[in-house]
Structure formats: structure tokens, C-alpha cells
Amino acid sequence: MSVRRQAGVVLANTGLEVKRLYSDRDDRVLFADLCFQLDAGQLVQIAGPNGSGKTSLLRILAGLSSRYEGEVLWQGKSLLKQRHEYLQQLLYIGHGAGIKAVLSPLENLRWSCALRGLNNNDDKILSALEKVGLSGFEEQACHSLSAGQQRRVNLARLFCIPASLWVLDEPFTAIDQRGVTEIERWLSEFVSEGGAVLLTTHHRLSFAHEFKIVTLGEAANV
Amino acid sequence: MSVRRQAGVVLANTGLEVKRLYSDRDDRVLFADLCFQLDAGQLVQIAGPNGSGKTSLLRILAGLSSRYEGEVLWQGKSLLKQRHEYLQQLLYIGHGAGIKAVLSPLENLRWSCALRGLNNNDDKILSALEKVGLSGFEEQACHSLSAGQQRRVNLARLFCIPASLWVLDEPFTAIDQRGVTEIERWLSEFVSEGGAVLLTTHHRLSFAHEFKIVTLGEAANV
Amino acid sequence: MYFDTVGDFLSMGGHGPYVWFCYGVSALVLSILVGVARSRRKQAEQQIRAIVRRKKASSSSTTQH
Amino acid sequence: MSISSTFHKWGSPRWFYQFSGKLLPWLAGLSLLLLVGGVIWGLAFVPADYKQGNSFRIIYIHVPASAVAMGAYMTMAIAGAIHLIWRMKLAAMVMKAIAPIGASLTFLALLTGAVWGKPTWGTWWVWDARITSVLILFFLYLGIIALHQAFENRDAAAKACAVLAIVGAVNIPIIYWSVEWWYSLHQPASISFTGQSTIHPTMLRPLMATLSGMYLFFTWVLLLFVRVEILDRERNTRWVQDQICGESR
Amino acid sequence: MSDSGLAKLVVAVLRRDVMASLRRGSEWSNPLVFFVMVCALFPLGIGPQPDRLAELAPGILWVVALLASLLATDSLFRGDFDDATLEQMLLSHQPLYPQVLAKTLAHWLMTGLPLSILSPVLGVLLQLPAKGMLALMVSLLLGTTVLSFIGAIGAALTVGLRKGGLLLSLIVLPLYIPVLIFGSSAVKSAVEGGEYFPQLAMLGVFYLVALALSPLAICGALRISVDQ
Amino acid sequence: MSDSGLAKLVVAVLRRDVMASLRRGSEWSNPLVFFVMVCALFPLGIGPQPDRLAELAPGILWVVALLASLLATDSLFRGDFDDATLEQMLLSHQPLYPQVLAKTLAHWLMTGLPLSILSPVLGVLLQLPAKGMLALMVSLLLGTTVLSFIGAIGAALTVGLRKGGLLLSLIVLPLYIPVLIFGSSAVKSAVEGGEYFPQLAMLGVFYLVALALSPLAICGALRISVDQ
Ligand code: HEM
Ligand SMILES: Nc1ncnc2c1ncn2[C@@H]1O[C@H](COP(=O)(O)OP(=O)(O)OP(=O)(O)O)[C@@H](O)[C@H]1O
Ligand SMILES: Nc1ncnc2c1ncn2[C@@H]1O[C@H](COP(=O)(O)OP(=O)(O)OP(=O)(O)O)[C@@H](O)[C@H]1O
Ligand SMILES: [Mg+2]
Ligand SMILES: [Mg+2]
């Protein structure tokens, strides 16, 4: 619970603002003049067909890519000037596996937590693993898990690492239907507690609250 | 068109029959006593929660895995006794990328075709690439394509390689909504032309014809 | 001129092959450097001209509509 | 949307392009004059060495190539540092351009040295300290070129090469000095490279000519490469398009 | 299946593999650079005395060539396994034998061949006497092919394992030893002015046997590796 | 960030990496096996005369140790890059320097350390006189650490590329040379009964410099590699 409280304190003036963002690949413009805002307690879905630049956008916003022009503001200031504070609030789950295949889910999450300065919180990790439906698999090497189970290990980070901004790239990949519903519920809970979520997905979200959709690609140009 | 015709000839007595199939992993039974049949002009969806053994089943049926007990019959005879004939009819698209990242879509598909004894059919490959929405990307290295685009390169094989049985493991992964609808239409067309499809997916299929669902995992045990 | 005859000059007292080989390869390498720079410049110019042409074509076609 | 770039006051590619354009003919003329003149002077007019005979005439290409190859690496590393610290794009272009030129000159140094070795030492190659460090320098250049080619993204390539060039520059003195030490440790039997053959002034003057000619040549070719690079990078800007299409009109 | 069909298959596989490794760049230049660098390291480790180097050159050159070939071997099927194109090969109804043969030959074209061609230059660096050069090149041309085929067996056996590398060296190195012995002894004989044809003939025999039989082992090993 | 926090971070990263490579097995045993095998190959390539081997042993042992270390280097960040855990490292708000330091040390623990410990056995195989053993071990202990740190720079620079391996050798080997020279010369001096402390002291200086500075280059290189 301390997590949420800690997050809550900062949430007051959470706010990611994208101003006139431009990015291209091989002379093909992915997006230009992109502007949107994401406040605490909001969810923004980035939509668009394959290859429209959703992943590229998310990587820029996570600070992993500098292939852009324009501004990204966090709490009113440029991201580049307060990387450290921003990272403290950010939880990014990308396309990739995000886990070491030879290690068990427990070991993987222990390491993930240590990276965020959280040590000795096995209890929280175990409860997170239970939440994502992996109880019984805590000690098994990840490479012997199915595609969906591996994805779930990665998603378990949502529950062990305190953050006020989740950036998720296709979190539903390989997840079964019941799992999708559950994740949607978690997102909903997080948002209603004041968290901010930015995600891409090709699913049609059934989300309790209202949410914004930012569309990239051809659809956006029409 | 010659493809379909060629396929059509064999289709008459297509039929995959699974009899009392059993498989386990680390002492956990994935499925036991599994029986079902897939005839020409049918689609069977393997359903089940994450980790229920769908991928394992598909690999067995494709002849890639021999971790099973029970029988798999093809046209009434055991798979093992007519591997060559079976492979001539089978097109398997697995979880993996299925493409070489440094090569272009065109080069990748040329190789895939050559493996099936098809040479000099660039026309067909190009039209397949157009069909999956990759015209303009034919010559670009695959590693510079987005997740969905890479998946589409793999799916383009459906249109260059003649086969009467498609075995597809989560073909919709990373594909955008319009793409999903299109693939469903292709499946439908293929089935109505007499093809047989076996696929796993967590999507709710909206499929023109009737289709069977075989459910693995907890749901099946209930 | 230090050498008496052209033949002397070419043979360099037996060391001619070594010396001339060195200077030959050096001239080759240095001129390749210049040549590569030149040809790359031509290529770049061509590309820029193509871009300008494309831009003109597209702008004139849009104004027609 | 037009590609806006924020240029450094004194690192502006545009300014550099126009400034270097004026310099080019002078550099080209002077360097060729000095190189060709010095070589002819050295080949035809200087008396033969009393010990080595005529093979010493290789010196007029060997020494300039070696010296400039060494200096080029340091220039490259400095350009890399400037690029990393001040994010100056021009420095990245300079760095990228130097690598192939430096590698070519190093190759010349190795080749002319090896060919010179055959008549003087009776062998193409010895593991002499200086020779060994030039070989290593050659590999350092190759590493930078290969690294640059391996990246698809230009900016990432420039940054990565800058890191490598700096690491390499830190290492060059260490390498040079450790190789020297290693060589003297072994006290090799026959051949001594840094022999005290005091060069006669008549031999020295053409050497000075080719040496300075080589430096100018290096600068000239460097400018040529950098200018192409500028055109390539800025091809979507107005001024480049005006420049090129204006010239042809 | 007709012969021309098989030939086309072989060509297609060859072309794809060669293209991929040219595109990637590392695959062919890697062993080469490694070869050159390591040959340059030895004088630095051992000392620069020319006569001593000359004496050791045949051994060093051959051991390093062997290592370069070994290192390249790991990637032979690894890429195809990781991106699941190996599955496609196994699921083709065309015979696996020519595919495997073509893949291994492509691998040799990209590793052993450039290395053999470059070897005289390294011979010069290591002060190898001129009369050893021909024997060096020919023995490397024959020998590296054999090494590629032997290595391919090991690569196929270990490709499905998470613990690849080690096992590969363990399996493959002992099989490499005969090749090393005959190869380096051919060069040594040549340097000493002796007869070196017998050794080369022996390498030729290895060559033929490897070409004919090892693809069988490789095919079997690949099937096992994918089915886990 | 408190010091104990940093220490905990270092320990966590160390533990995870060591665990992963123990679990995988190849990472620590691979270089070791390579070291042993190649040392065993040399007598076959060069000839078995004991006195000649003894003379060459320091050079061979050091060159092979260097190669073993080089080979292991490629995997230093590759795995983390491929499974996207490297992104997590970069997106942690904790400083990257200690993480990188810990990773490189873990890598050394799994490659350089076992190799150094095993080296006397190989010294015996190669007829290295007993009085060289201590110098061999100590110089390898110090030297392989430096090699790991230099190698890590190369690995970080190339991890995002599809053309890994070659480049890595090309970039890293020239930088390895001073270490090789001082390492092998320490052993040689010791064998000849001379003073070898100066060389070891030199290696110690390299050690400290590498420990302090190379993580900076590595951090920068990693950021570049992920951002493409
Ligand atoms: C930075 C690198 C180098 C520099 C500055 C350099 C400079 C010189 C100079 C000043 C001389 C004439 C001085 C004298 O006669 O003692 C010379 C001679 C010579 N150099 Fe180089 N050199 C370099 C690299 C090389 C390399 C890489 C090789 C061989 C591959 C080489 C081979 C020779 C030979 C054979 C001679 C004439 C023999 C002799 O005078 O002892 N040099 N070099
Ligand atoms: N190599 C392996 N070693 C041990 N167990 C494995 C291995 N591969 C899979 N399993 C186990 O087999 C079970 C079934 O895996 P499989 O990949 O077939 O599931 P799936 O139904 O395809 O799941 P998903 O929907 O997540 O793709 C999983 O519980 C997994 O833990
Ligand atoms: N490394 C790269 N080099 C060149 N182009 C790239 C690279 N990565 C991505 N691209 C291009 O950028 C475009 C956007 O890619 P991105 O991965 O952001 O798409 P996406 O919207 O996430 O698509 P998807 O829905 O398929 O995941 C694609 O057209 C792709 O071709
Ligand atoms: Mg994406
Ligand atoms: Mg699955």
C-alpha cells in the first residue's frame, strides 16, 4: 500500500505533454506535429495500423530513443532536464521479453526490483506473481513457460514497482481472454487511483473510464 | 490459380485425425485422451488459457515434436509413415519470426518457396506481399520493419505456397484490427475452397463458416 | 639530374622495381581517394537534383488540382 | 514540416561548406605542386644514399604517409570528443571523413615500409616496435570504419565512433610505448629500425616538401569528403538545393 | 524429385545463405579478421625473433585457422534456429540432405575460403619461407572444408541447447585434431623441402568422406535439436 | 542515493548475472574449455619438444587466455539486449555506472577468474617451469580483469548491431595488446629468474585505470546502442 501512497504524493502534478513531435524513418515521416497530453488519472491509447510508429513513439516517450524533433514535457519541464525524476515515476513495458529466460520468474522480478532500489520484497513479488496467475511457476526457469506465461512475468512488474506512469507496448500480446479482462481491470484501478497510462494495442479496449485515443498513421492524416 | 487447383486435387481425402493423444511437461499433463478430427473444408480452433499446451499440440501435429503418446492419422494412415506426402500438404506458421532479419521480405519468401520446390515465382511473391499490405517494403531489410509488418511477411507464405492444411499458431499476434479481419477473410476463402485450417488464437474469431473449437487446459477438464 | 641515363633512372641500381612499385601504388591510392570523393559528390548532387525535381513535380501537380 | 536543425554558431555546416569552397583550389594546387615537385626532386635529383643506394628514395612517400597517418588519428579523436561534448554535427562529419583517409595512408605507410624493407633488410616484414604500432594503428582505423558502417543510424554511428576513437586515442600512447618496451626487451638480433642515419640536408629538403604536401593533400581530401557529407545530410534543406541546382543553371 | 530440382534447391539455399552473411558482414569477415589479428598477436606474445617465428609459423597458422573456423561454426544453424526458419527447412517436403550440404558449403565459402586465400599474407607476417606458401594454401583449402563439415555436425547437435558454445568445442575439437595434424605437417614438410603430397592426399580423402557422410549426421542432429 | 543502496544494487546485479551464467553453464565453462583445448592443440601443431614448448609457454598461455576472454566478451550485453532487460537497466533511476561495473565484474568472475585459477595446470601441460607459475596466475588475475573491462566497451558498442562478432574482435584486439605484452613478459621474466614485479605493477595501474574509467565509456556506449 505504501506504493500507492508514495505514488499519490507525486501524482498531484503528474503530466506528460507532447508538443509538435516529429519523427521519421528512412525519409518516411512517422508522425509530424503530434500533440497530446496525458494527465494523472488518465489513459491514452495510441492506435494505428502496423508500422505507423506506435512503438517508435513509446520508445521516445520512455527516453530510449532520441530520433525526434519537438518537445516532450513532464510536469511542465523538458524530459531531458529531469531524466532522473522522470524515471523514478516511469514503468515501461516494451515489445521485448523483458525477462532472462534461464532465470525463474522470482529471480527475474527480484532483479527488476533491485534496479528500482527495492530490496527484500519477496512478499510483494510473490503476491504479484499470484495476481498474474503464475503461482506454482515461481521457481521454474522462464524458458520453459509458454508464450503467454512469459508475458505475464513481465506484466507482474506492474505490481512490484511503484510508478505513477505506465507506458505499455501491446501488453495483451499472447495473453488469453480472461487475462485480457483482468489486465483491463488493473489498468482501470491504477487510473482511478491517480495513475497515468499510455498504451498501444490492437485490441478494442473495454475500459471502465473514459479514455483518449491518439491515432497515428494513415488514419491520422485523413 | 494453379495453386488452388493443385491443392484441390489432393483435398478430396484430406483429413487429420487425432486419437487419444497424450502429452506432458515436467510431470504436468497437458492433455490426455485428446481426440478430434479435421476434414477438408473445416477450421478447428485450439483454445485454452496460457500454458495449456496449444503450441505443444501444434508442434506435434506439424511433426516437429515427438513428445506424445497416441496416434495422429493423416488420410487414415499414421503421420510417421507418410511424412513426405504430409509435408507436401502442410503449411505451418509458428510462434517464431520465421524470417531472416537481414534479408528483405522478397528474399525471405524466395527462399521459402525454393524450399517447397517453387522457383522463379517472383510475381506470386510480390502479389502476396501486396496482399498482406507490404508493397513498398519488398526490398527493405526485415529487421527494420515493425512487429506487425514482420508478422505479415511470415503470413505472406500463405499465398505463395500451395498447401491443403494450414497450421497456424496465433497468426493474429501484433496484427492491427483491419489486418485481423482480412486474415479471417482469407481463412474463410481457403476453407470454402476445400482447405483445412488448424489454428490457435486468443481472439474471438469472427468466421463466416461454422468451426469447431477444441479447448485445452482447465476448461477442458471441467 | 643525378642519373646519367633514363635507363639508370628507371633501374635505380637494381632497386627500381621497389621504388617504382611504391610510387605507383601511392599514386594509385591517393588518386583513388580523390576519385572516390569526386564520385560521391556526383552521386549526392544527382540525388539532390532528383529531390528538387520531385518537389517541383508534386507542387505543380497540387496547384493544378 | 521542414526539418529544423539548431546549428552551433561556429559549427554551421552551411558556413563551413561555403568557406571551404573557397579554400579548395588553393589546397589542391599547392598540395599537388609540393607532392609532385618534391617527389620528382627526390627521385631524380638527390644523390643516392651511400649505404642503401637508391632504395632510400622511397622515403619521400614513406615518411609523409606515416606521419600524416599518425596525425590523422589524433585529429579524428579530437573531432570525436568535440562531437560528444558539444554535440557539434560538423565534428561528426570530420570524424567520419578522416577514417578512410587515415586508413589509406596507414596502408601506404605499411606497404612502402614493407617494400623498402626487402632491399634494405632482406625481408618484407620484421616485428619492429614502430612497425608493429603502425600495424595496430591500421587495425584501429579499420575498427572505426567497420563500426561506422555497421550502424544504420547516422547519429548513433557518429557517437559510437566518437567513443571508440577517444578510447583508442587514450590507448595509442600506451600501445606505442608498450610495443617499444616489448621490442627493446627482446633485443632483436639483426635489424634496427631507428638507426641513427643522419639524413643529409640535400635529402631532407625534398622530404620537407613532400611532407608538407602530404599534410595539405590530407586537408584537401578531408574537405572534399566533409563537403559531400554535408550535402548528403542536409539534402532536404533549401540552401543545399539552391547551391546544387543553382550551380547547374 | 528431379536432379535439376535438387540443383535449384541447392542454389537457392546457397544464395540465401551467402546473401545473408554478406549482408550481415560479420560472418565472412569475422573469421578473417580474427585470423589476421591472432597471427599478429603471436609475435607479441612470443617475441619478434624472425627465425623462431619462421619455425613456428606452420603450427601457429594452422592452429589459428582451426580456431577461426571453430568460432564461425557456432553461428551455422543458430540464426536459423532462433528465427524459426530451421523449422521451415525441416517441414519442407524436399530432402534435407541437399539443403544441409548447401548451407555448409555456403558457410565454408564465407569462412574457410577467404581465410585460405589470405593465408600467404600471414605467412609473410610470420616469416614463413616462400616454399611453404603453396602447401599452406592448398592444405587450408582442403582442410577448412573438412573442418566446416565436422563443425556443422557439432553445431547441429547443440543448436537447440541453451548451453551451446562449450559443448560445441568439446564435441568438435577432438574430431578436428587429425585435420590439424595432417595440415600442419604438410606445411612443415614443404618448408623443410620435403615431400608433402601424401599429407595433402590424406586431407583429400577426409574431404571426400566428410562431403558424403557428414550431411547425414547433420540432418539427424537437426531433427533431434528441433524436437525438444 | 545512499552508499548502502548502491552496494545493494551492485550485489543484486552481480548475483543475478552470476546466477544466470551458472544456470546457463556455457558462459563460465566455455572460455575454460577453450583455454584448455587450445593449449592442448599447440603441441600438436608445433611439435612436442619439451624445451621448445617451455620457451614458448608464456606467450602461448597468454595469447590463448586473451582469446578465451575475447570470445566470452561478445555475450556480455548481448543476452540483455536481446531479451530487452538492458532497456530496464537504462530506465532505472539508479545510476548506470555501478550496474555496469557489477555486470563486468560478474563476467570476469565467470570467465577470467576460473581461467586464472586453472592456468597452472596448463602451465604444467606446456612444460612451464615451476618458478613461472606464480607470475602466470597473478598476471592473469590482473590482466583478465583489464581485458574484461576493455572488452566490455567493445561489447557495449556493438551490442545493438546485427554484425556483432567481427567488429568486436576488430575493435577490441588492438586495445588488448599492452596487456598481452606486459602479461607475457612478466611470466617470461619469472621463468628466466628475473624481476617481474615491474610488469605486474604496470598491470596493476592498467587495472585501476580500467576500473575507474571504462564504465564511463561503457555506459555511454550502451545508451547509444539502445537508441537506434
Ligand atoms: C609512423 C610510422 C613510421 C614513421 C614515422 C616512419 C619514419 C621513417 C623514417 C623517418 C625513416 C628514415 C629514417 C632512417 O633511415 O632511419 C624510415 C625508414 C624506414 N621505414 Fe619507416 N616509418 C614508419 C613506419 C614504417 C613501417 C610500418 C614500416 C614497415 C612496414 C617501415 C619501414 C621502414 C624501412 C624499411 C625503412 C628504411 C630502413 C632503415 O632506414 O632502417 N616504416 N621510416
Ligand atoms: N521447453 C519446455 N520445458 C518445460 N516445460 C515447457 C517447455 N515448453 C513449454 N513447457 C510447458 O508446457 C506448457 C504448455 O506450453 P505451450 O507453449 O504449449 O502453451 P500454450 O497453450 O501455447 O500457451 P500460450 O497461450 O501462452 O501460448 C506450459 O505450461 C509450459 O510451462
Ligand atoms: N530499425 C529501423 N530501421 C528502419 N526503419 C525502422 C526501424 N524500426 C522501425 N522502422 C520503421 O518505422 C516504422 C514504424 O515502426 P514501429 O515499430 O514504430 O511501428 P508500430 O506502429 O509499433 O507497428 P506495429 O503495430 O506493427 O507494432 C515502420 O514502418 C518500420 O518500417
Ligand atoms: Mg509496435
Ligand atoms: Mg503458445
Coordinates of C-alpha atoms in Angstrom, one line a residue, chain F residues 4-94:
Chain F
S4 CA 24.4 1.1 1.1
G5 CA 21.8 1.5 -1.6
L6 CA 24.5 1.4 -4.3
A7 CA 26.1 -1.5 -2.6
K8 CA 22.9 -3.4 -2.6
L9 CA 22.4 -2.6 -6.3
V10 CA 25.8 -3.9 -7.1
V11 CA 25.2 -7.1 -5.2
A12 CA 21.8 -7.6 -6.8
V13 CA 23.2 -7.2 -10.3
L14 CA 26.2 -9.4 -9.5
R15 CA 24.0 -12.1 -8.1
R16 CA 21.7 -12.1 -11.0
D17 CA 24.4 -12.3 -13.6
V18 CA 26.4 -14.9 -11.8
M19 CA 23.3 -17.0 -11.3
A20 CA 22.3 -16.7 -14.9
S21 CA 25.6 -17.7 -16.2
L22 CA 25.9 -20.6 -13.7
R23 CA 22.5 -21.7 -14.8
R24 CA 23.4 -21.4 -18.4
G25 CA 26.7 -23.2 -17.9
S26 CA 28.3 -22.3 -21.1
E27 CA 29.3 -18.8 -20.1
W28 CA 31.8 -19.9 -17.5
S29 CA 32.8 -23.3 -18.9
N30 CA 33.2 -22.2 -22.4
P31 CA 36.3 -20.0 -22.1
L32 CA 37.7 -22.5 -19.8
V33 CA 37.3 -25.4 -22.2
F34 CA 38.6 -23.3 -25.0
F35 CA 41.7 -22.4 -23.0
V36 CA 42.4 -26.0 -22.2
M37 CA 41.7 -27.3 -25.7
V38 CA 43.8 -24.8 -27.5
C39 CA 46.7 -25.2 -25.1
A40 CA 46.4 -28.8 -25.9
L41 CA 46.3 -28.2 -29.6
F42 CA 49.5 -26.2 -29.7
P43 CA 51.9 -29.1 -29.0
L44 CA 50.1 -30.9 -31.8
G45 CA 50.6 -28.1 -34.3
I46 CA 54.1 -27.0 -33.2
G47 CA 55.7 -30.3 -32.2
P48 CA 56.1 -31.8 -28.8
Q49 CA 59.8 -30.9 -27.9
P50 CA 59.7 -30.0 -24.2
D51 CA 62.4 -27.4 -24.2
R52 CA 60.9 -25.5 -27.1
L53 CA 57.5 -25.7 -25.6
A54 CA 58.8 -24.3 -22.3
E55 CA 60.3 -21.4 -24.1
L56 CA 57.0 -20.6 -25.8
A57 CA 54.7 -21.4 -23.0
P58 CA 54.3 -17.9 -21.5
G59 CA 53.5 -16.4 -24.9
I60 CA 51.1 -19.2 -25.8
L61 CA 49.3 -19.2 -22.5
W62 CA 48.8 -15.5 -22.5
V63 CA 47.6 -15.3 -26.1
V64 CA 45.2 -18.1 -25.6
A65 CA 43.9 -16.6 -22.3
L66 CA 43.3 -13.4 -24.2
L67 CA 41.4 -15.2 -26.9
A68 CA 39.3 -17.0 -24.4
S69 CA 38.4 -13.7 -22.8
L70 CA 37.7 -12.1 -26.1
L71 CA 35.3 -14.9 -27.1
A72 CA 33.4 -14.6 -23.9
T73 CA 33.1 -10.9 -24.3
D74 CA 30.5 -10.9 -27.0
S75 CA 27.9 -12.3 -24.7
L76 CA 28.4 -9.7 -22.1
F77 CA 25.5 -7.5 -23.0
R78 CA 24.1 -9.4 -26.0
G79 CA 21.7 -11.5 -23.9
D80 CA 20.4 -8.5 -22.0
F81 CA 19.9 -6.6 -25.2
D82 CA 18.0 -9.5 -26.9
D83 CA 15.6 -10.1 -24.1
A84 CA 15.1 -6.3 -23.5
T85 CA 16.3 -6.4 -20.0
L86 CA 19.0 -3.9 -21.0
E87 CA 16.2 -1.4 -21.5
Q88 CA 15.2 -1.9 -17.9
M89 CA 18.7 -1.1 -16.8
L90 CA 18.7 2.1 -18.7
L91 CA 15.3 3.0 -17.5
S92 CA 16.1 2.5 -13.9
H93 CA 16.5 5.8 -12.0
Q94 CA 19.6 4.3 -10.2

